[in-house]
Short mmCIF file of C-alpha atoms and ligand atoms in Angstrom, two decimals:
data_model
loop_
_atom_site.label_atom_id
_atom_site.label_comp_id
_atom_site.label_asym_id
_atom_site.label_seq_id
_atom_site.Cartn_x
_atom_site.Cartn_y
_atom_site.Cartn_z
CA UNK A 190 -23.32 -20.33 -9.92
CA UNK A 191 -21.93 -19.96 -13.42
CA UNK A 192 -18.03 -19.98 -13.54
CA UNK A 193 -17.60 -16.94 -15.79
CA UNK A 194 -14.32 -16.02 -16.40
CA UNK A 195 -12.94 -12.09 -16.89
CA UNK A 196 -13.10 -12.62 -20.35
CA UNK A 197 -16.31 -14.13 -20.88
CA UNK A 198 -17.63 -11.78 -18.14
CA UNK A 199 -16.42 -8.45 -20.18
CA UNK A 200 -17.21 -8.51 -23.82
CA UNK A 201 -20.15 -6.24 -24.94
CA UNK A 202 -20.94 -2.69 -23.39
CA UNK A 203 -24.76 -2.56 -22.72
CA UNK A 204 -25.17 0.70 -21.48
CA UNK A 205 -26.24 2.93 -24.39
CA UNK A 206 -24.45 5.70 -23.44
CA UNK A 207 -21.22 3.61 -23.97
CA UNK A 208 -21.96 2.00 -27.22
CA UNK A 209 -20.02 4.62 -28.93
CA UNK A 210 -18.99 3.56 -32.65
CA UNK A 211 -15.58 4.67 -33.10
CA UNK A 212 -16.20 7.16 -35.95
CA UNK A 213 -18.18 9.17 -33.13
CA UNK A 214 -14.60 9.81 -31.42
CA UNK A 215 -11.86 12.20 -31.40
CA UNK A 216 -8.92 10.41 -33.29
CA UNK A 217 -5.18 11.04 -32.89
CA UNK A 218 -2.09 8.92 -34.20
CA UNK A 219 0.30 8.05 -31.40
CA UNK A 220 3.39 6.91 -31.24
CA UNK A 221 3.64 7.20 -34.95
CA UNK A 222 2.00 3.65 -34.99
CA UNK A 223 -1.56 3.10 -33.59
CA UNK A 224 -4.34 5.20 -33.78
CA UNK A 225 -6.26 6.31 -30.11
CA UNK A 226 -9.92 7.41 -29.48
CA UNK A 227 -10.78 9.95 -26.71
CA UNK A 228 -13.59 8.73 -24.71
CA UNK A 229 -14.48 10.23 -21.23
CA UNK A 230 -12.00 12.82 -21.63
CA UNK A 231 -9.21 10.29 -22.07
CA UNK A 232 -7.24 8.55 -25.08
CA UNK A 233 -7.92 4.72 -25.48
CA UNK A 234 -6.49 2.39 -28.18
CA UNK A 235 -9.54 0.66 -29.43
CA UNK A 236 -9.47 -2.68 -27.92
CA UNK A 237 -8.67 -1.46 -24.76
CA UNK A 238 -11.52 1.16 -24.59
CA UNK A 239 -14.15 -1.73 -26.12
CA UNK A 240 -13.48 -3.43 -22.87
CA UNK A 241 -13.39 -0.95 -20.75
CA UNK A 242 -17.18 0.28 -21.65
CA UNK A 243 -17.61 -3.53 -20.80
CA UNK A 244 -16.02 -3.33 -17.87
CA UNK A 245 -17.80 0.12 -16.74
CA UNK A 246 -21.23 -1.41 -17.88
CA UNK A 247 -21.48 -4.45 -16.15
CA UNK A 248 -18.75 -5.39 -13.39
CA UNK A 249 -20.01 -6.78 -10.65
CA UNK A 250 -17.69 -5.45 -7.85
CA UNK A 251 -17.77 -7.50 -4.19
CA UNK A 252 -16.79 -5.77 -0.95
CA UNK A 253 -13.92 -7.65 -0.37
CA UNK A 254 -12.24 -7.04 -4.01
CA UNK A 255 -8.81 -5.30 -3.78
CA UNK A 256 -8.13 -3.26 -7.01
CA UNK A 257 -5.37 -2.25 -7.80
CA UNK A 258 -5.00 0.68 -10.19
CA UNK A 259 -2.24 3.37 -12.08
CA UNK A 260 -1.25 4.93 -15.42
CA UNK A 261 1.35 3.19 -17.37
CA UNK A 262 4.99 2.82 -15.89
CA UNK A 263 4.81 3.66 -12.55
CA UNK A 264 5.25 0.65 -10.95
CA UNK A 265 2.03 -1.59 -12.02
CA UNK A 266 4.20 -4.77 -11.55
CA UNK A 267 5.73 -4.06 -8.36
CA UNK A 268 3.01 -3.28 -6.57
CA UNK A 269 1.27 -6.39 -8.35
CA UNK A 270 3.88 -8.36 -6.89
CA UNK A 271 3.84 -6.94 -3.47
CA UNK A 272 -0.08 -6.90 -2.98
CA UNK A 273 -0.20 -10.92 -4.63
CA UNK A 274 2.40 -11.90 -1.64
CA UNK A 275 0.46 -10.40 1.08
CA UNK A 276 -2.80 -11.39 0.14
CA UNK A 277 -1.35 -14.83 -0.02
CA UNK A 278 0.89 -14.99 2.53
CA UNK A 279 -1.36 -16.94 4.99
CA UNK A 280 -2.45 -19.14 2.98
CA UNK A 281 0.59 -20.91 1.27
CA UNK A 282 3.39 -23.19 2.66
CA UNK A 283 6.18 -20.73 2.93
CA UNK A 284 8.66 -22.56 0.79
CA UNK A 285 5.99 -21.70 -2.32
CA UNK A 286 6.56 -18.73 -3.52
CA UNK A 287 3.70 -18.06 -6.15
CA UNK A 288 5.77 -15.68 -8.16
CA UNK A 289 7.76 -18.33 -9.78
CA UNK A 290 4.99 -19.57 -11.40
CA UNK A 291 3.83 -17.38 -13.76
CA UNK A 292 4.15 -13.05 -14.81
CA UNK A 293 2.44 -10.77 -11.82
CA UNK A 294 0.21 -9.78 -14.81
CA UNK A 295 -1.19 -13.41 -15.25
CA UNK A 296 -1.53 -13.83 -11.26
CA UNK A 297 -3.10 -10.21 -11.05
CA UNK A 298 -5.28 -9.09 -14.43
CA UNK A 299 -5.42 -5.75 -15.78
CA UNK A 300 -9.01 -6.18 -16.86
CA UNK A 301 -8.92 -3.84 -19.77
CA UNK A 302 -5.89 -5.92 -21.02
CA UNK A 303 -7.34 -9.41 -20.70
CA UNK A 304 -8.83 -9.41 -23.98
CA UNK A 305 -4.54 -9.55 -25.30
CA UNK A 306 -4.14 -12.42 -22.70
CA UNK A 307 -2.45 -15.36 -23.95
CA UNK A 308 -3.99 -17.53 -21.39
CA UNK A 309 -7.25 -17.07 -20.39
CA UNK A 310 -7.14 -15.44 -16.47
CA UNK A 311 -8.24 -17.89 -13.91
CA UNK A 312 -9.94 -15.13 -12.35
CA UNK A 313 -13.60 -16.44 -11.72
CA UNK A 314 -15.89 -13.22 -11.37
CA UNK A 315 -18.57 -14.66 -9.69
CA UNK A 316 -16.86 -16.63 -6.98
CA UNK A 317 -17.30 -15.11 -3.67
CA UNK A 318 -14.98 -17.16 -1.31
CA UNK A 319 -11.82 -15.21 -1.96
CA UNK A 320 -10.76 -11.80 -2.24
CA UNK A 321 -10.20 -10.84 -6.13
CA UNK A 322 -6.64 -8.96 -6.44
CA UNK A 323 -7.60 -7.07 -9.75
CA UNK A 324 -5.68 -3.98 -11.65
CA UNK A 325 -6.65 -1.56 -14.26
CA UNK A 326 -5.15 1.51 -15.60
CA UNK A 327 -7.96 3.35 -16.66
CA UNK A 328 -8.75 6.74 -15.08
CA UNK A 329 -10.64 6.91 -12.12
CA UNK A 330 -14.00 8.68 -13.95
CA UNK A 331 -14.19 5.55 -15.85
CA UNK A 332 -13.83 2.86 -13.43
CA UNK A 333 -17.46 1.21 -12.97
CA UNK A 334 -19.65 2.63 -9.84
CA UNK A 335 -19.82 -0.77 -8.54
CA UNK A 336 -16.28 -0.38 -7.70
CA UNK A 337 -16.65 3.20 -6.19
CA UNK A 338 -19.73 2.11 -4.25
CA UNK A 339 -19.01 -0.92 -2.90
CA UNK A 340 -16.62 -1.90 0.34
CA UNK A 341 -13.66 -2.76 -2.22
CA UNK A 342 -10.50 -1.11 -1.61
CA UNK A 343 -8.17 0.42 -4.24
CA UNK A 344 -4.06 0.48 -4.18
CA UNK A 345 -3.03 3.56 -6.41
CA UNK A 346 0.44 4.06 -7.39
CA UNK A 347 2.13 7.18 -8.82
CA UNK A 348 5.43 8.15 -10.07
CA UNK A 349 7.28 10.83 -11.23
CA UNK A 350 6.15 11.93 -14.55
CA UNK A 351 9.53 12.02 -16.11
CA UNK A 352 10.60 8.64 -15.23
CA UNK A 353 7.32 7.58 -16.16
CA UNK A 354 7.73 9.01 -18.92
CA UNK A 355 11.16 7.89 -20.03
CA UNK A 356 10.53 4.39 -18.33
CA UNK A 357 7.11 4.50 -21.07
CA UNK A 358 9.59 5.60 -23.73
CA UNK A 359 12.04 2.58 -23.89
CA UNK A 360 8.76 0.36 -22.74
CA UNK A 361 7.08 1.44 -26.56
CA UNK A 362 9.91 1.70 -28.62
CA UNK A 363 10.69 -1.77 -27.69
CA UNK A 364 7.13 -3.14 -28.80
CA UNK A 365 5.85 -0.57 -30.81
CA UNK A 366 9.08 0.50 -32.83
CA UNK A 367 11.42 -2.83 -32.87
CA UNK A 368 14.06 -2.71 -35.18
CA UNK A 369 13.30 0.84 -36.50
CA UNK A 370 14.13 4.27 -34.84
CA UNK A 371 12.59 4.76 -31.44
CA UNK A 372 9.51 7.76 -31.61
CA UNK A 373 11.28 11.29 -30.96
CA UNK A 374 11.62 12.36 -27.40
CA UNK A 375 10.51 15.70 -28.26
CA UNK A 376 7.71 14.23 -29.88
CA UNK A 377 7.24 12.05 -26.47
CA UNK A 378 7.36 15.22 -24.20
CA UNK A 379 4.92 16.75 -26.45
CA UNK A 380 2.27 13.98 -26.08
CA UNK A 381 2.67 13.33 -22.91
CA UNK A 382 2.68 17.20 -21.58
CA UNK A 383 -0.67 17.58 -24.35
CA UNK A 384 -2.23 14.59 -22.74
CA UNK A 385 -2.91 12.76 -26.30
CA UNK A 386 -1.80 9.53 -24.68
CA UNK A 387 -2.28 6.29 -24.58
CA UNK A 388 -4.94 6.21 -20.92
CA UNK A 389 -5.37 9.54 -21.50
CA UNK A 390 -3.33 12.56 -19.28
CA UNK A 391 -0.73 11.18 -16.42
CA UNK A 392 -1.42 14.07 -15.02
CA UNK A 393 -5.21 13.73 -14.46
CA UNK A 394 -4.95 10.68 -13.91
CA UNK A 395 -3.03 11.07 -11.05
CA UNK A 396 -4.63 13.73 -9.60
CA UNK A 397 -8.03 12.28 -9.95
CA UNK A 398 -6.98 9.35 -7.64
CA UNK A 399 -5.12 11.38 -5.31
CA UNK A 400 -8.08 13.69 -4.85
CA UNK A 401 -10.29 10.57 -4.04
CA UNK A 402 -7.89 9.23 -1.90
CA UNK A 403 -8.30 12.07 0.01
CA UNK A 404 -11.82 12.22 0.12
CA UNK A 405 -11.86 8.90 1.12
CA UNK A 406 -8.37 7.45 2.51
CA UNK A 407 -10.42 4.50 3.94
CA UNK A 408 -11.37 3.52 0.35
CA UNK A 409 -7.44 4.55 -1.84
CA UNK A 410 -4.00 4.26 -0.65
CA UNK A 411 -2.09 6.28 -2.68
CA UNK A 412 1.44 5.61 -2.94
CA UNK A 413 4.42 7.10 -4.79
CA UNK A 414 6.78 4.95 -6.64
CA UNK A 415 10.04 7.08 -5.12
CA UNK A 416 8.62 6.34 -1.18
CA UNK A 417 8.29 2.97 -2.31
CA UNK A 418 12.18 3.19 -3.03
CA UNK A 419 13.48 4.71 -0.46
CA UNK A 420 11.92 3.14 2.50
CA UNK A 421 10.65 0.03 0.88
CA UNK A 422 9.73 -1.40 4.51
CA UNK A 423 7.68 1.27 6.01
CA UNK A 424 5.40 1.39 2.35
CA UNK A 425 4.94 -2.68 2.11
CA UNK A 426 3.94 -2.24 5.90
CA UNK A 427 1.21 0.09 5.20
CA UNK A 428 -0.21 -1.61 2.12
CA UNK A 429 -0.42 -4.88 4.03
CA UNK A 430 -2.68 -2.47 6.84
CA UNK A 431 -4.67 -1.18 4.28
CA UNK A 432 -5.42 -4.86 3.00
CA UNK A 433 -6.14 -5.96 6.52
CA UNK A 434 -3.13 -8.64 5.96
CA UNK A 435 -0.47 -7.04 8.23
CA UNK A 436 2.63 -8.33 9.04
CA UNK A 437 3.49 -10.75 12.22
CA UNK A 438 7.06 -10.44 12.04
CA UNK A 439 10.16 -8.88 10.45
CA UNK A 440 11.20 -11.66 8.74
CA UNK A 441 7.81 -11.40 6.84
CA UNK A 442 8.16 -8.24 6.04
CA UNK A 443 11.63 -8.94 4.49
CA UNK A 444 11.18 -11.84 3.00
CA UNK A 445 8.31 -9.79 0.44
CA UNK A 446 10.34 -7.65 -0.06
CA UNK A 447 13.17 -9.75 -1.05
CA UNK A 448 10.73 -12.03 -3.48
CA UNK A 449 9.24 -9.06 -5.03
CA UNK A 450 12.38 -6.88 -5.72
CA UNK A 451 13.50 -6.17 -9.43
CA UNK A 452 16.56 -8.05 -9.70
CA UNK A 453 14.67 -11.74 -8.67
CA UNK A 454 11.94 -10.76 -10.38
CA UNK A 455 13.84 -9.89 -13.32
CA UNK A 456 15.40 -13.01 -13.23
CA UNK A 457 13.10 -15.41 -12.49
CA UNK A 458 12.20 -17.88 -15.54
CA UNK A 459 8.92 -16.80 -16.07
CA UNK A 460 9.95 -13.22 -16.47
CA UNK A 461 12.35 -14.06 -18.49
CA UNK A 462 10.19 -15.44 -21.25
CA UNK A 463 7.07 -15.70 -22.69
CA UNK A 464 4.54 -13.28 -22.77
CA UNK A 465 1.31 -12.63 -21.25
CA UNK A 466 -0.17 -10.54 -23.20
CA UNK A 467 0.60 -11.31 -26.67
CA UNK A 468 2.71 -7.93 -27.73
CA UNK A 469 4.23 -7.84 -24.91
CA UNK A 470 7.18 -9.75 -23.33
CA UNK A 471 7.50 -10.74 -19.99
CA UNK A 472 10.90 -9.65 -20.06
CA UNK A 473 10.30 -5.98 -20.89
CA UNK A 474 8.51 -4.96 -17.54
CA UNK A 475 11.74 -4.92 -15.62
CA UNK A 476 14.63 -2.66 -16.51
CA UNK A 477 16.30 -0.27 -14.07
CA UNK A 478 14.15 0.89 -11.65
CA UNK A 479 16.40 3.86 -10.77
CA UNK A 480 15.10 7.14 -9.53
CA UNK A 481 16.13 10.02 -11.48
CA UNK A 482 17.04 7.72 -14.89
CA UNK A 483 15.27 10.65 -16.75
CA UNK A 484 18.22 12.68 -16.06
CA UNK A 485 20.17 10.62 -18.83
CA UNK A 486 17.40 11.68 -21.31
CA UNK A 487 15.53 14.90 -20.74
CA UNK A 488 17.16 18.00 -22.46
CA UNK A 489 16.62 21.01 -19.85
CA UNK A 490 14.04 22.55 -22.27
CA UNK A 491 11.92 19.04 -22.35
CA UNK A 492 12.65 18.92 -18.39
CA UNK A 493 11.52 22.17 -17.63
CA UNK A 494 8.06 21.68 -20.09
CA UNK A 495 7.04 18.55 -18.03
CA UNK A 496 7.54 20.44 -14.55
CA UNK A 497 5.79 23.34 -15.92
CA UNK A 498 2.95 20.82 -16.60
CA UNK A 499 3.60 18.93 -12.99
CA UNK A 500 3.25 22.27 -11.09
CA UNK A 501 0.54 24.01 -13.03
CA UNK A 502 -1.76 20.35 -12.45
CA UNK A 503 -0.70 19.37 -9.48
CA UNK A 504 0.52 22.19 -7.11
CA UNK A 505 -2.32 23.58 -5.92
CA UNK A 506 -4.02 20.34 -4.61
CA UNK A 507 -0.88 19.57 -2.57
CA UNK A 508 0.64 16.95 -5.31
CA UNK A 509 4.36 17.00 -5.21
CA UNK A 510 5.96 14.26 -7.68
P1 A3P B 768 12.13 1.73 -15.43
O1 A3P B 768 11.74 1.63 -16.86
O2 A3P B 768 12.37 3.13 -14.97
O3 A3P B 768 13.25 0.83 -15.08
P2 A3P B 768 5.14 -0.88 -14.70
O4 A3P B 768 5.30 -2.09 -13.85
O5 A3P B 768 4.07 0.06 -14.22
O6 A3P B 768 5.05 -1.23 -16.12
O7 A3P B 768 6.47 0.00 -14.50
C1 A3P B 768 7.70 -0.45 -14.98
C2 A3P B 768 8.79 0.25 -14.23
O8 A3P B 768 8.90 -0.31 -12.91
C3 A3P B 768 10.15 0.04 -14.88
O9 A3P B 768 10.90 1.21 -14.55
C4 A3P B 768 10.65 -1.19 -14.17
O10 A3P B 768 12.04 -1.38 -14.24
C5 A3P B 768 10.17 -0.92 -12.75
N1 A3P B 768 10.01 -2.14 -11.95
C6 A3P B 768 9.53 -3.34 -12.35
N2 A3P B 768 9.54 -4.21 -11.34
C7 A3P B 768 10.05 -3.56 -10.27
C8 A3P B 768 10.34 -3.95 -8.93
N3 A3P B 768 10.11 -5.18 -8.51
N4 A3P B 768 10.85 -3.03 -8.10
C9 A3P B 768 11.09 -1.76 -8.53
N5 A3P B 768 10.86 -1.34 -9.78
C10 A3P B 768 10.34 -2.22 -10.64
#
């Protein structure tokens, strides 16, 4: 069988329906710097969204592929981290710790984002021996049926929208606005609460994949970003269930957790420098990781408009962030 690669694999939409020309779109500016396109009732920098009608149009999802999925800055490399050690953790001598070889976001692709890969993924679509561990962050609506209909599972993680919002904050003033001032916060608030942002609304996003996950908890885990915090062991415990990898002992269980937390993470070599995606360094994916940070930020006003928009999208499904 051909050894296609992700990015050879996802380059040109071919369903008509998706081969949208730009000037078709709803524009908006964002973050005073790029310019986003709304497509499926989200907001996609161009690049992003080319491959993602790829991606929709022709992925070939197998039963056993674990996806892993959220919005921006809720915990994408954690859980990318966590999910890569389980998956693995029969299969390697357990001196070798795959993490100290290269980002989480080289070992586990965010398809949309391949196309800004440095190195090309070593991902190989079509082979069947070995479960893929794959992430996107695009919105549930727009993730290909293939995915939806096969046996694949999907990992969701969610976060508090104003720590993801302030963790986004620092995250795209540091690539998007180096050396100048950082993009408003009021102006931040604004965007995010509107939903002109960059993978569209947090808050729909969310709430889409919480609502499938509860249609279908067999097929999405969801997980919040604050359980994840505060009882770390019980949360890696059930992800490794869900992935049909559990745990045979304790000292598995805290080893993971010990190889995946921010501080070694943060200061392991290959986090340290370099950059996988070529805007982005390594480095910039790990910062606090502190519950509540927002507090520092957030006037009451600009808290209160964000819970306004929390309650009035999620409340009534049950969605407490
Ligand atoms: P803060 O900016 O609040 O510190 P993502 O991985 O989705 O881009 O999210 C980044 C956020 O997750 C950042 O939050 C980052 O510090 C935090 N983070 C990264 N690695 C982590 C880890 N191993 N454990 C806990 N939090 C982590």
């Amino acid at each position: 069988m051909a050894n296609l690669s992700l990015n050879s694999t996802l380059t040109t939409p071919n369903r008509d329906n998706d081969e949208k020309s730009l000037e078709d779109l709803p524009k908006a500016r964002f973050w005073q710097t790029i310019d986003i396109y709304r497509w499926e009732n989200s907001w996609f920098e161009p690049g992003l969204m080319k491959t993602a009608m790829a991606f929709r149009s022709s992925f070939p999802a197998q039963d056993d592929d674990i996806f892993l999925a959220s919005h921006v800055k809720t915990g994408t490399t954690w859980l990318k981290s966590l999910s890569l050690c389980i998956m693995q953790k029969n299969h390697q001598k357990h001196d070798f710790d795959i993490l100290t070889t290269e980002s989480p976001h080289f070992h586990v692709p965010t398809i949309e984002s391949t196309i800004y890969a440095t190195k090309p993924s070593q991902i190989d679509l079509h082979d069947a021996s070995s479960p893929r561990l794959l992430h996107t962050h695009l919105p549930y609506a727009v993730i290909p049926d293939s995915i939806k209909n096969s046996g694949s599972k999907i990992v969701y993680i969610a976060r508090n929208p104003k720590d993801t919002l302030i963790s986004n904050w620092h995250f795209l003033n540091s690539i998007m606005k180096q050396n100048q001032e950082p993009f408003p916060l009021e102006m931040a608030v604004d965007c995010f609460c509107s939903g002109v942002y960059l993978y569209g609304s947090f808050f729909d996003h969310v709430l889409e994949y919480w609502l499938e996950s509860k249609k279908r908890p067999e097929k999405i885990l969801f997980l919040k970003y604050e359980e994840m915090k505060s009882d770390p062991k019980r949360e890696v415990l059930k992800i490794a269930e869900f992935l049909g990898k559990p745990f045979e002992n304790e000292r598995e269980v805290d080893e993971v957790l010990w190889r995946c937390s921010l501080e070694r993470l943060k200061n392991l070599e290959v986090n340290k420098n370099g950059s996988f995606l070529f805007y982005v360094p390594n480095s910039s994916y790990f910062r606090k990781g502190v519950v509540g940070d927002w507090k520092n930020y957030l006037t009451s006003e600009m808290e209160e408009r964000i819970n306004q928009t929390s309650r009035r999208k999620f409340e009534a499904f049950g969605l407490f962030l």
